[in-house]
Amino acid sequence: QGQLVESGGGLVQAGGSLRLSCVASGSIFSFAAMNWYRQAPGKQRELVAGITGLGRTNYADSAKGRFTISRDNARNTVFLQMNSLKPGDTAVYYCNARPFNGVDYWGQGTQVTVSS
């Protein structure tokens, strides 16, 4: 039904910022809730932030006040602005789309590394 293509990961010092992007096909993006998950080594994948098709957002407690999820429906893109990054934010970040039918679609993941 489509693909999710992520970009924006990289290496950043503690306190710095990164902006992740995820471009989805129209068939996936339409009516889909979009989410960012992350998975650190030795840990389970966790939800970082989510946004509904109407722009309603939710965040993990660890992300509140530092991360902002947004979407550009015209460009079929979801963003994750990450500020005040900490070493604990180091993980592979995955874009997730959950259309109305409940089927999950995943991006390939992008590595975020935050150094002390």
CSV table of C-alpha atoms in Angstrom, one decimal, residues 16-72:
chain,number,residue,atom,x,y,z
A,16,GLY,CA,21.5,19.9,20.7
A,17,SER,CA,18.6,19.4,18.3
A,18,LEU,CA,17.6,17.2,15.4
A,19,ARG,CA,14.6,17.2,13.1
A,20,LEU,CA,13.4,13.9,11.8
A,21,SER,CA,11.2,13.6,8.7
A,22,CYS,CA,9.1,10.8,7.4
A,23,VAL,CA,7.5,10.9,3.9
A,24,ALA,CA,4.6,8.5,3.3
A,25,SER,CA,2.8,7.5,0.3
A,26,GLY,CA,-0.6,9.1,-0.1
A,27,SER,CA,-2.5,5.8,0.5
A,28,ILE,CA,-0.7,5.4,3.8
A,29,PHE,CA,-0.8,8.9,4.9
A,30,SER,CA,-4.5,9.6,4.3
A,31,PHE,CA,-6.6,9.2,7.5
A,32,ALA,CA,-3.6,7.7,9.2
A,33,ALA,CA,-2.4,8.4,12.6
A,34,MET,CA,1.4,8.9,12.5
A,35,ASN,CA,3.8,8.0,15.2
A,36,TRP,CA,7.4,8.1,16.1
A,37,TYR,CA,8.8,5.1,18.0
A,38,ARG,CA,12.3,4.5,19.2
A,39,GLN,CA,14.3,1.5,20.2
A,40,ALA,CA,17.5,1.6,22.2
A,41,PRO,CA,19.9,-1.4,22.4
A,42,GLY,CA,18.6,-3.9,24.9
A,43,LYS,CA,15.2,-2.2,25.3
A,44,GLN,CA,11.8,-2.6,23.8
A,45,ARG,CA,10.4,-0.3,21.2
A,46,GLU,CA,8.5,2.6,22.7
A,47,LEU,CA,6.2,5.2,21.5
A,48,VAL,CA,7.7,8.7,21.6
A,49,ALA,CA,5.0,10.8,20.0
A,50,GLY,CA,1.9,10.5,17.9
A,51,ILE,CA,-0.4,12.7,15.9
A,52,THR,CA,-3.8,12.0,14.5
A,53,GLY,CA,-5.0,13.0,11.0
A,54,LEU,CA,-6.6,16.1,12.6
A,55,GLY,CA,-3.4,17.1,14.4
A,56,ARG,CA,-4.1,15.9,17.9
A,57,THR,CA,-0.8,15.0,19.5
A,58,ASN,CA,0.4,12.9,22.4
A,59,TYR,CA,3.9,12.4,23.8
A,60,ALA,CA,5.7,10.0,26.1
A,61,ASP,CA,6.5,11.6,29.4
A,62,SER,CA,10.2,11.6,28.5
A,63,ALA,CA,9.5,13.6,25.4
A,64,LYS,CA,7.1,16.2,26.8
A,65,GLY,CA,8.5,19.7,26.7
A,66,ARG,CA,11.4,18.7,24.4
A,67,PHE,CA,10.0,17.0,21.4
A,68,THR,CA,7.3,18.2,19.0
A,69,ILE,CA,5.5,16.1,16.4
A,70,SER,CA,3.8,17.7,13.5
A,71,ARG,CA,2.5,16.8,10.0
A,72,ASP,CA,2.3,18.5,6.7
